[in-house]
Tab-separated table of C-alpha atoms and ligand atoms in Angstrom:
chain	number	residue	atom	x	y	z
A	1	MET	CA	170.620	132.142	139.663
A	2	THR	CA	169.062	128.959	141.013
A	3	THR	CA	171.419	126.029	140.677
A	4	THR	CA	170.449	122.653	139.294
A	5	ALA	CA	171.051	121.054	142.646
A	6	ALA	CA	168.325	123.151	144.238
A	7	ARG	CA	165.780	122.311	141.561
A	8	GLU	CA	162.757	120.376	142.714
A	9	HIS	CA	162.028	117.089	140.914
A	10	TRP	CA	158.979	114.879	140.475
A	11	SER	CA	158.925	112.194	143.108
A	12	SER	CA	158.721	109.373	140.555
A	13	ARG	CA	158.267	108.462	136.927
A	14	ILE	CA	154.572	107.851	137.396
A	15	GLY	CA	154.291	111.282	139.004
A	16	PHE	CA	155.732	112.844	135.853
A	17	ILE	CA	153.473	110.824	133.563
A	18	LEU	CA	150.396	111.908	135.528
A	19	VAL	CA	151.278	115.619	135.504
A	20	ALA	CA	152.263	115.591	131.847
A	21	ALA	CA	149.060	113.745	130.984
A	22	GLY	CA	147.233	116.230	133.208
A	23	SER	CA	148.648	119.012	131.089
A	24	ALA	CA	147.794	117.331	127.828
A	25	VAL	CA	144.285	116.231	128.786
A	26	GLY	CA	142.239	119.413	128.828
A	27	LEU	CA	139.565	121.389	127.092
A	28	GLY	CA	141.337	120.410	123.861
A	29	ASN	CA	140.435	116.744	124.328
A	30	ILE	CA	136.974	116.937	125.781
A	31	TRP	CA	135.613	120.167	124.353
A	32	LYS	CA	137.460	120.517	121.058
A	33	PHE	CA	138.268	116.994	119.852
A	34	PRO	CA	134.683	115.656	119.683
A	35	PHE	CA	133.387	118.658	117.744
A	36	GLU	CA	136.387	118.662	115.412
A	37	ALA	CA	135.757	114.959	114.767
A	38	GLY	CA	132.039	115.707	114.464
A	39	SER	CA	132.524	118.343	111.815
A	40	ASN	CA	135.425	116.707	109.936
A	41	GLY	CA	134.064	113.324	108.896
A	42	GLY	CA	134.097	111.340	112.174
A	43	GLY	CA	136.186	108.168	111.792
A	44	ALA	CA	138.309	109.563	108.995
A	45	PHE	CA	139.363	112.431	111.253
A	46	LEU	CA	140.124	109.922	114.005
A	47	ILE	CA	142.458	107.861	111.801
A	48	ILE	CA	144.341	110.919	110.567
A	49	TYR	CA	144.555	112.254	114.121
A	50	LEU	CA	145.989	108.961	115.414
A	51	ALA	CA	148.563	108.819	112.619
A	52	ILE	CA	149.732	112.360	113.391
A	53	VAL	CA	149.802	111.954	117.148
A	54	PHE	CA	151.897	108.784	117.082
A	55	SER	CA	154.431	110.126	114.597
A	56	ILE	CA	154.965	113.882	114.668
A	57	GLY	CA	153.262	114.361	118.039
A	58	LEU	CA	155.354	111.726	119.772
A	59	ALA	CA	158.550	113.052	118.182
A	60	VAL	CA	157.994	116.668	119.225
A	61	MET	CA	156.867	115.552	122.692
A	62	THR	CA	160.126	113.598	123.037
A	63	ALA	CA	162.106	116.618	121.824
A	64	GLU	CA	160.519	118.985	124.361
A	65	ILE	CA	160.857	116.667	127.353
A	66	LEU	CA	164.422	115.855	126.371
A	67	ILE	CA	165.395	119.533	126.047
A	68	GLY	CA	163.976	120.194	129.507
A	69	ARG	CA	165.507	117.136	131.141
A	70	THR	CA	168.908	117.903	129.651
A	71	ALA	CA	168.984	121.603	130.559
A	72	GLN	CA	167.045	121.478	133.860
A	73	ARG	CA	165.693	124.949	133.053
A	74	ASN	CA	162.601	126.843	131.904
A	75	PRO	CA	162.150	127.074	128.093
A	76	ALA	CA	164.160	130.286	127.558
A	77	GLY	CA	166.889	129.254	129.997
A	78	ALA	CA	167.087	125.781	128.434
A	79	LEU	CA	167.680	127.065	124.914
A	80	LYS	CA	170.174	129.599	126.212
A	81	LEU	CA	172.089	126.871	128.018
A	82	LEU	CA	172.027	124.403	125.116
A	83	LYS	CA	172.859	126.842	122.340
A	84	GLY	CA	172.452	130.533	123.055
A	85	GLY	CA	172.558	132.975	120.141
A	86	PRO	CA	169.030	133.826	118.965
A	87	TRP	CA	167.568	130.538	120.272
A	88	PRO	CA	166.370	131.738	123.690
A	89	ALA	CA	163.913	133.862	121.690
A	90	VAL	CA	161.980	130.651	120.987
A	91	GLY	CA	161.654	130.276	124.739
A	92	TYR	CA	160.473	133.869	125.117
A	93	LEU	CA	157.929	133.290	122.371
A	94	GLY	CA	156.694	130.258	124.324
A	95	ILE	CA	156.442	132.242	127.525
A	96	LEU	CA	154.479	134.969	125.773
A	97	THR	CA	152.216	132.352	124.193
A	98	ALA	CA	151.641	130.740	127.580
A	99	PHE	CA	150.585	134.067	128.972
A	100	VAL	CA	148.098	134.621	126.138
A	101	ILE	CA	146.678	131.073	126.256
A	102	LEU	CA	146.330	131.259	130.037
A	103	SER	CA	144.295	134.451	129.759
A	104	PHE	CA	141.573	132.971	127.560
A	105	TYR	CA	141.811	129.373	128.801
A	106	VAL	CA	140.616	130.413	132.273
A	107	VAL	CA	137.639	132.197	130.711
A	108	VAL	CA	136.364	129.001	129.074
A	109	ALA	CA	137.399	126.990	132.154
A	110	GLY	CA	135.346	129.405	134.263
A	111	TRP	CA	132.302	128.616	132.093
A	112	THR	CA	132.687	124.919	132.960
A	113	VAL	CA	132.620	125.731	136.682
A	114	ALA	CA	129.585	127.960	136.153
A	115	TYR	CA	127.807	125.109	134.369
A	116	ILE	CA	128.359	122.763	137.325
A	117	VAL	CA	126.614	125.336	139.509
A	118	LYS	CA	123.877	126.150	136.996
A	119	LEU	CA	122.977	122.537	136.241
A	120	ILE	CA	122.827	121.598	139.904
A	121	SER	CA	120.828	124.671	140.880
A	122	GLY	CA	118.528	124.252	137.876
A	123	THR	CA	119.253	127.727	136.441
A	124	ILE	CA	119.980	125.867	133.224
A	125	SER	CA	117.638	122.995	132.439
A	126	GLY	CA	115.398	121.491	129.772
A	127	SER	CA	116.276	120.286	126.313
A	128	ASP	CA	115.053	123.026	123.994
A	129	PRO	CA	118.119	123.966	121.903
A	130	ASP	CA	116.956	127.552	121.401
A	131	ALA	CA	116.413	128.131	125.105
A	132	LEU	CA	119.754	126.483	125.941
A	133	GLY	CA	121.502	128.569	123.317
A	134	ALA	CA	119.937	131.736	124.692
A	135	ALA	CA	120.911	130.790	128.258
A	136	PHE	CA	124.512	130.168	127.203
A	137	GLY	CA	124.690	133.376	125.190
A	138	GLY	CA	123.161	135.337	128.049
A	139	PHE	CA	125.622	133.931	130.561
A	140	ILE	CA	128.846	134.408	128.596
A	141	GLY	CA	127.695	137.841	127.458
A	142	ASP	CA	127.125	139.062	131.006
A	143	PRO	CA	129.745	141.679	131.949
A	144	VAL	CA	130.292	140.439	135.508
A	145	GLU	CA	129.416	136.805	136.211
A	146	PRO	CA	131.818	135.031	133.798
A	147	VAL	CA	134.640	137.410	134.787
A	148	LEU	CA	134.196	136.335	138.398
A	149	TYR	CA	134.283	132.667	137.397
A	150	ALA	CA	137.492	133.315	135.427
A	151	ALA	CA	138.995	135.044	138.474
A	152	PHE	CA	138.027	132.069	140.629
A	153	PHE	CA	139.591	129.631	138.199
A	154	MET	CA	142.786	131.675	137.943
A	155	ALA	CA	143.003	131.765	141.741
A	156	VAL	CA	142.663	127.980	142.067
A	157	THR	CA	145.294	127.487	139.346
A	158	ALA	CA	147.658	129.874	141.149
A	159	ALA	CA	147.074	128.062	144.440
A	160	VAL	CA	148.324	124.818	142.883
A	161	VAL	CA	151.337	126.466	141.219
A	162	ILE	CA	152.329	128.340	144.403
A	163	SER	CA	152.516	125.054	146.299
A	164	GLY	CA	155.362	123.977	144.052
A	165	VAL	CA	156.403	121.095	141.849
A	166	ARG	CA	155.766	118.180	144.188
A	167	ARG	CA	153.355	119.477	146.781
A	168	GLY	CA	151.281	121.456	144.313
A	169	ILE	CA	151.453	120.259	140.719
A	170	GLU	CA	152.284	116.605	141.280
A	171	ARG	CA	149.806	116.181	144.091
A	172	ALA	CA	147.022	117.720	142.014
A	173	GLY	CA	147.863	115.350	139.154
A	174	ARG	CA	147.919	112.281	141.373
A	175	VAL	CA	144.509	113.005	142.833
A	176	LEU	CA	142.715	114.508	139.847
A	177	MET	CA	143.895	112.350	136.929
A	178	PRO	CA	142.601	109.000	138.254
A	179	LEU	CA	139.322	110.730	139.137
A	180	LEU	CA	139.112	112.124	135.614
A	181	PHE	CA	139.598	108.664	134.075
A	182	LEU	CA	136.910	107.214	136.275
A	183	ILE	CA	134.404	109.892	135.304
A	184	ILE	CA	135.078	109.715	131.588
A	185	VAL	CA	134.863	105.906	131.470
A	186	LEU	CA	131.565	106.090	133.339
A	187	LEU	CA	130.186	108.677	130.925
A	188	ALA	CA	131.372	106.713	127.879
A	189	VAL	CA	129.734	103.507	129.140
A	190	ARG	CA	126.479	105.379	129.820
A	191	ALA	CA	126.489	106.973	126.364
A	192	MET	CA	127.295	103.762	124.506
A	193	THR	CA	124.494	101.840	126.201
A	194	LEU	CA	121.820	104.372	125.239
A	195	PRO	CA	119.252	103.128	122.720
A	196	GLY	CA	120.259	104.590	119.363
A	197	ALA	CA	123.900	105.023	120.329
A	198	ALA	CA	125.098	102.694	117.569
A	199	GLU	CA	124.661	105.337	114.900
A	200	GLY	CA	126.954	107.725	116.761
A	201	LEU	CA	129.502	104.979	117.329
A	202	ALA	CA	129.455	104.143	113.648
A	203	PHE	CA	129.903	107.800	112.763
A	204	PHE	CA	132.880	108.115	115.095
A	205	LEU	CA	134.555	104.829	114.239
A	206	GLN	CA	133.706	104.177	110.576
A	207	PRO	CA	135.913	106.311	108.404
A	208	ASP	CA	134.291	108.214	105.578
A	209	PHE	CA	137.255	109.297	103.513
A	210	SER	CA	135.106	111.164	101.052
A	211	ALA	CA	134.737	113.846	103.745
A	212	VAL	CA	138.506	114.324	103.972
A	213	THR	CA	140.027	117.500	102.572
A	214	THR	CA	143.339	119.265	103.228
A	215	GLY	CA	141.328	121.186	105.815
A	216	THR	CA	140.705	117.923	107.701
A	217	VAL	CA	144.406	117.149	107.888
A	218	VAL	CA	145.257	120.677	108.981
A	219	ALA	CA	142.537	120.587	111.643
A	220	ALA	CA	143.824	117.227	112.903
A	221	LEU	CA	147.385	118.515	113.093
A	222	GLY	CA	146.407	121.715	114.927
A	223	THR	CA	144.152	119.836	117.347
A	224	ALA	CA	146.913	117.268	117.966
A	225	PHE	CA	149.466	119.929	118.867
A	226	PHE	CA	147.136	121.803	121.154
A	227	SER	CA	145.902	118.616	122.768
A	228	LEU	CA	149.426	117.318	123.443
A	229	SER	CA	150.468	120.710	124.942
A	230	LEU	CA	153.230	121.130	122.373
A	231	GLY	CA	154.852	124.231	120.937
A	232	MET	CA	155.268	126.610	123.857
A	233	GLY	CA	157.535	124.877	126.289
A	234	THR	CA	155.093	123.279	128.731
A	235	MET	CA	156.778	119.916	128.166
A	236	ILE	CA	160.239	121.524	128.310
A	237	THR	CA	159.328	122.918	131.724
A	238	TYR	CA	157.814	119.663	132.993
A	239	GLY	CA	160.791	117.753	131.563
A	240	SER	CA	163.112	120.048	133.499
A	241	TYR	CA	161.748	118.596	136.743
A	242	LEU	CA	162.685	115.068	135.625
A	243	LYS	CA	165.747	113.475	137.079
A	244	PRO	CA	168.403	113.137	134.374
A	245	THR	CA	168.151	109.355	134.464
A	246	GLU	CA	164.535	109.005	133.295
A	247	ASN	CA	163.875	107.294	129.965
A	248	VAL	CA	162.296	110.024	127.860
A	249	PRO	CA	160.801	108.191	124.842
A	250	SER	CA	158.863	105.732	126.965
A	251	ALA	CA	157.562	108.511	129.224
A	252	ALA	CA	156.581	110.524	126.137
A	253	LEU	CA	154.793	107.494	124.706
A	254	SER	CA	152.807	106.998	127.920
A	255	VAL	CA	151.715	110.635	127.878
A	256	VAL	CA	150.679	110.462	124.224
A	257	VAL	CA	148.744	107.215	124.801
A	258	LEU	CA	146.927	108.645	127.836
A	259	ASP	CA	146.064	111.907	126.104
A	260	THR	CA	144.783	110.126	123.016
A	261	SER	CA	142.778	107.630	125.074
A	262	VAL	CA	140.972	110.477	126.784
A	263	ALA	CA	140.242	112.193	123.464
A	264	VAL	CA	138.815	108.928	122.084
A	265	LEU	CA	136.845	108.294	125.282
A	266	ALA	CA	135.452	111.826	125.060
A	267	GLY	CA	134.346	111.054	121.512
A	268	LEU	CA	132.753	107.814	122.741
A	269	ALA	CA	131.008	109.658	125.564
A	270	ILE	CA	129.721	112.526	123.476
A	271	LEU	CA	129.006	111.433	119.905
A	272	PRO	CA	126.775	108.392	120.663
A	273	ALA	CA	124.740	110.512	123.085
A	274	VAL	CA	124.409	113.287	120.525
A	275	PHE	CA	123.125	110.826	117.916
A	276	ALA	CA	120.854	109.000	120.354
A	277	PHE	CA	118.977	112.249	120.995
A	278	GLY	CA	119.003	113.459	117.419
A	279	ALA	CA	121.289	116.443	118.018
A	280	ASP	CA	123.787	117.757	115.477
A	281	PRO	CA	127.349	116.375	115.866
A	282	ALA	CA	128.714	119.233	113.762
A	283	ALA	CA	127.366	121.879	116.157
A	284	GLY	CA	130.898	123.206	116.645
A	285	PRO	CA	132.096	124.951	119.789
A	286	GLY	CA	128.535	125.140	121.135
A	287	LEU	CA	128.378	121.334	121.282
A	288	THR	CA	129.560	121.273	124.886
A	289	PHE	CA	127.605	124.133	126.377
A	290	ILE	CA	124.406	124.069	124.314
A	291	THR	CA	123.885	120.638	122.774
A	292	LEU	CA	125.118	118.474	125.633
A	293	PRO	CA	123.014	119.966	128.459
A	294	GLY	CA	119.984	119.206	126.257
A	295	VAL	CA	121.208	115.663	125.671
A	296	PHE	CA	121.735	115.132	129.408
A	297	ALA	CA	118.289	116.515	130.185
A	298	GLN	CA	116.709	113.681	128.185
A	299	MET	CA	119.003	110.918	129.400
A	300	PRO	CA	118.157	108.585	132.291
A	301	GLY	CA	120.475	109.674	135.102
A	302	GLY	CA	121.178	112.913	133.266
A	303	ALA	CA	120.396	115.046	136.319
A	304	TRP	CA	123.659	114.008	137.909
A	305	LEU	CA	125.571	112.928	134.796
A	306	GLY	CA	125.288	116.470	133.397
A	307	PRO	CA	126.973	118.185	136.341
A	308	LEU	CA	129.463	115.292	136.490
A	309	PHE	CA	130.431	115.961	132.881
A	310	PHE	CA	131.224	119.574	133.724
A	311	VAL	CA	133.187	118.463	136.803
A	312	LEU	CA	135.227	116.350	134.397
A	313	LEU	CA	135.832	119.349	132.161
A	314	ALA	CA	136.790	121.568	135.088
A	315	ILE	CA	139.301	119.012	136.403
A	316	ALA	CA	140.821	118.553	132.959
A	317	ALA	CA	141.038	122.320	132.533
A	318	LEU	CA	142.638	122.869	135.943
A	319	THR	CA	145.589	120.509	135.461
A	320	SER	CA	146.103	122.050	132.003
A	321	ALA	CA	145.890	125.641	133.223
A	322	VAL	CA	148.512	124.786	135.843
A	323	SER	CA	150.819	123.594	133.063
A	324	ILE	CA	150.260	126.775	131.095
A	325	MET	CA	151.107	128.941	134.122
A	326	GLU	CA	154.170	126.967	135.217
A	327	PRO	CA	156.521	127.775	132.290
A	328	VAL	CA	156.086	131.517	132.906
A	329	THR	CA	156.522	131.080	136.645
A	330	ALA	CA	159.577	128.846	136.137
A	331	TYR	CA	161.103	131.488	133.882
A	332	LEU	CA	160.708	134.169	136.550
A	333	ILE	CA	162.119	131.853	139.212
A	334	ASP	CA	165.098	130.514	137.196
A	335	GLU	CA	166.146	133.592	135.302
A	336	LEU	CA	165.110	136.524	137.456
A	337	SER	CA	165.506	134.828	140.860
A	338	ILE	CA	161.989	135.821	141.903
A	339	ASP	CA	160.501	133.582	144.596
A	340	ARG	CA	157.750	131.160	143.554
A	341	ARG	CA	154.997	132.895	145.461
A	342	THR	CA	155.629	136.367	144.046
A	343	ALA	CA	156.232	134.952	140.566
A	344	THR	CA	152.949	133.008	140.555
A	345	LEU	CA	150.878	135.879	141.921
A	346	GLY	CA	152.392	138.234	139.360
A	347	VAL	CA	151.683	135.888	136.449
A	348	ALA	CA	148.158	135.100	137.623
A	349	GLY	CA	147.310	138.748	138.230
A	350	ALA	CA	148.646	139.978	134.917
A	351	ALA	CA	147.082	137.123	132.930
A	352	PHE	CA	143.764	137.801	134.648
A	353	LEU	CA	143.833	141.413	133.467
A	354	LEU	CA	144.072	140.049	129.949
A	355	SER	CA	141.170	137.651	130.688
A	356	ILE	CA	138.811	140.561	131.252
A	357	PRO	CA	138.703	141.794	127.638
A	358	SER	CA	138.449	138.132	126.530
A	359	SER	CA	135.385	137.601	128.649
A	360	LEU	CA	133.829	140.952	127.753
A	361	SER	CA	134.288	140.190	124.055
A	362	MET	CA	131.432	137.700	124.424
A	363	GLY	CA	128.958	140.480	125.225
A	364	LEU	CA	129.566	144.098	126.080
A	365	TRP	CA	132.592	144.407	123.787
A	366	ALA	CA	131.385	142.045	121.067
A	367	ASP	CA	131.439	144.867	118.547
A	368	TYR	CA	135.130	145.611	118.965
A	369	THR	CA	136.724	143.308	116.449
A	370	LEU	CA	139.993	143.002	114.613
A	371	PHE	CA	140.116	140.877	111.432
A	372	GLY	CA	136.468	140.083	112.163
A	373	LYS	CA	137.297	138.468	115.502
A	374	GLY	CA	136.457	139.494	119.042
A	375	PHE	CA	139.227	139.629	121.641
A	376	LEU	CA	138.962	136.037	122.897
A	377	ASP	CA	138.808	134.606	119.381
A	378	LEU	CA	141.701	136.803	118.366
A	379	MET	CA	143.878	135.629	121.278
A	380	ASP	CA	142.930	132.017	120.526
A	381	PHE	CA	143.716	132.511	116.845
A	382	LEU	CA	147.065	134.162	117.534
A	383	ALA	CA	148.175	131.433	119.908
A	384	THR	CA	146.678	128.335	118.347
A	385	ASN	CA	147.194	129.181	114.693
A	386	ILE	CA	150.375	131.222	114.823
A	387	THR	CA	152.655	131.204	117.839
A	388	LEU	CA	152.097	127.558	118.896
A	389	PRO	CA	152.855	126.047	115.480
A	390	LEU	CA	155.741	128.497	115.048
A	391	GLY	CA	157.126	127.451	118.427
A	392	GLY	CA	156.668	123.770	117.561
A	393	LEU	CA	158.441	124.278	114.241
A	394	LEU	CA	161.401	126.033	115.852
A	395	ILE	CA	161.634	123.478	118.657
A	396	SER	CA	161.762	120.659	116.067
A	397	VAL	CA	164.447	122.459	114.108
A	398	PHE	CA	166.365	123.062	117.314
A	399	ALA	CA	166.156	119.383	118.287
A	400	GLY	CA	166.777	118.132	114.756
A	401	TRP	CA	169.582	120.414	113.630
A	402	ILE	CA	170.907	122.751	116.306
A	403	ALA	CA	171.351	120.688	119.445
A	404	HIS	CA	170.879	117.345	117.733
A	405	ASP	CA	174.067	115.567	118.738
A	406	ARG	CA	173.811	116.545	122.354
A	407	LEU	CA	170.159	115.531	122.551
A	408	CYS	CA	170.774	112.257	120.700
A	409	SER	CA	173.457	111.228	123.129
A	410	GLU	CA	171.133	112.147	125.998
A	411	LEU	CA	168.390	110.099	124.363
A	412	ASN	CA	170.569	107.050	123.986
A	413	GLY	CA	171.944	107.039	127.463
A	414	PRO	CA	175.074	105.151	128.401
A	415	ASP	CA	173.676	101.787	127.309
A	416	GLY	CA	172.619	103.028	123.856
A	417	GLY	CA	169.288	101.385	124.599
A	418	VAL	CA	166.947	103.232	122.273
A	419	ARG	CA	169.148	103.646	119.209
A	420	ARG	CA	166.523	102.374	116.730
A	421	PHE	CA	164.026	104.876	118.034
A	422	THR	CA	166.678	107.592	117.809
A	423	HIS	CA	166.995	107.135	114.040
A	424	VAL	CA	163.276	107.396	113.450
A	425	TRP	CA	163.070	110.316	115.865
A	426	ALA	CA	165.857	112.127	114.015
A	427	ILE	CA	164.021	111.850	110.690
A	428	LEU	CA	160.800	113.060	112.257
A	429	VAL	CA	162.260	116.119	113.989
A	430	LYS	CA	164.619	117.007	111.161
A	431	PHE	CA	162.219	116.770	108.229
A	432	VAL	CA	158.702	115.514	108.796
A	433	ALA	CA	157.642	117.682	111.738
A	434	PRO	CA	159.028	120.984	110.390
A	435	ALA	CA	157.437	120.404	106.982
A	436	ALA	CA	154.068	119.380	108.414
A	437	ILE	CA	154.014	122.253	110.881
A	438	ALA	CA	154.981	124.750	108.187
A	439	ILE	CA	151.859	123.611	106.346
A	440	ILE	CA	149.575	124.212	109.349
A	441	LEU	CA	151.183	127.558	109.873
A	442	ILE	CA	150.648	128.712	106.312
A	443	ASP	CA	147.126	127.375	106.266
A	444	GLY	CA	146.422	128.984	109.648
A	445	LEU	CA	147.612	132.347	108.410
A	446	THR	CA	145.674	132.254	105.174
A	447	GLY	CA	142.536	130.575	106.553
B	501	LIG	N1	146.649	120.448	126.129
B	501	LIG	C1	145.685	121.226	126.842
B	501	LIG	C2	144.301	120.920	126.301
B	501	LIG	O1	144.129	119.967	125.600
B	501	LIG	C3	145.966	122.704	126.800
B	501	LIG	C4	147.380	123.049	127.056
B	501	LIG	C5	148.063	122.951	128.217
B	501	LIG	C6	148.299	123.526	126.109
B	501	LIG	N2	149.358	123.323	128.052
B	501	LIG	C7	149.528	123.684	126.760
B	501	LIG	C8	148.178	123.797	124.761
B	501	LIG	C9	150.643	124.094	126.048
B	501	LIG	C10	149.297	124.223	124.070
B	501	LIG	C11	150.520	124.354	124.690
B	501	LIG	O2	143.366	121.598	126.575
């Protein structure tokens, strides 16, 4: 078994914050958040989302990073070390979830790469929603092309993970995250200065609480968990590469602030533009691939802003995909003493095999459904609505009740510096987070 002494660590605190933010900022923020806000009452959704992220989200983020930093192990190994008994099963559940999420995440990520190519080459152009919808449907339904893009994306992800904690993951984060911020700020400024943007801004920022239902709160909670990369041990794994002296709550807060800023910036980049060109903000998942290319086609500078938007998505997706692959790889390295290269190639290869039915479910295999869902939707549903919230619930219970004393003393450090935070954190992980997550879980199962 690999000893703690041999474990690689992030080179600095800022390195950790960038990789953790790189994990959190992904398709969830830029693809999902704006359309969730768009179809759940705009500003009201935003307020509920912010409240959740800075209470429950921050608490569970702190719990995961702290578990990892304390144990210096992958999710299953960490829970085994800290408690044992049935608890490592939560880690195995996370590893399984990671595998499933990775398989469909690279399919959608592959679409973003394809759209960079298609917008630049002009294969996709114009602003007619029907034509754009048909082009998107035709592309994702093709049996070969999107599978190749998924394979490409998986290969790039594996290349980063193979290079290791510092030379691979941290270096990617240091280069790509600042670039991502630059692009999204540029796009937000462009969108907000369009004539007619004010209506979209008002929609996004002015809360309409009459549109709020329990469904809104559940959607905000689910989106928050997915967006913060919580519930499957990504943050446990990244925390395990932190030196034991790092201050966890302040690092967790930085990650939450960065992730939320990007989600808000994505809303500011997308919703004003959608309103300015009279498109439908509640278009749902098709907002990114059907509505936005049409919006860009009509926008001054759209010819290069369109491809740039998809570059942004691809970057965000890459640093997230890396963080979905790493917990599985870390498990194989820590627990089964497999070397990093073999472990990564094995994970990437096996997850890619599972990507194939996901991709084919958009066309050739669209008729094979279970519970009315195709394969990709089914994998997404299983992970996002069931195993992620279940994992988050169990991790909160673990931090709040099972390993609470140990984690609290780790949180306080020798100087007892963050004791006030510790009390609030304890209440959140003991009661508030488990109760709230149980609600999403039940709703997710019945809805
Ligand atoms: N947070 C990423 C996004 O917003 C996706 C992601 C990466 C993730 N790692 C995760 C989601 C772990 C859940 C759990 O797209």
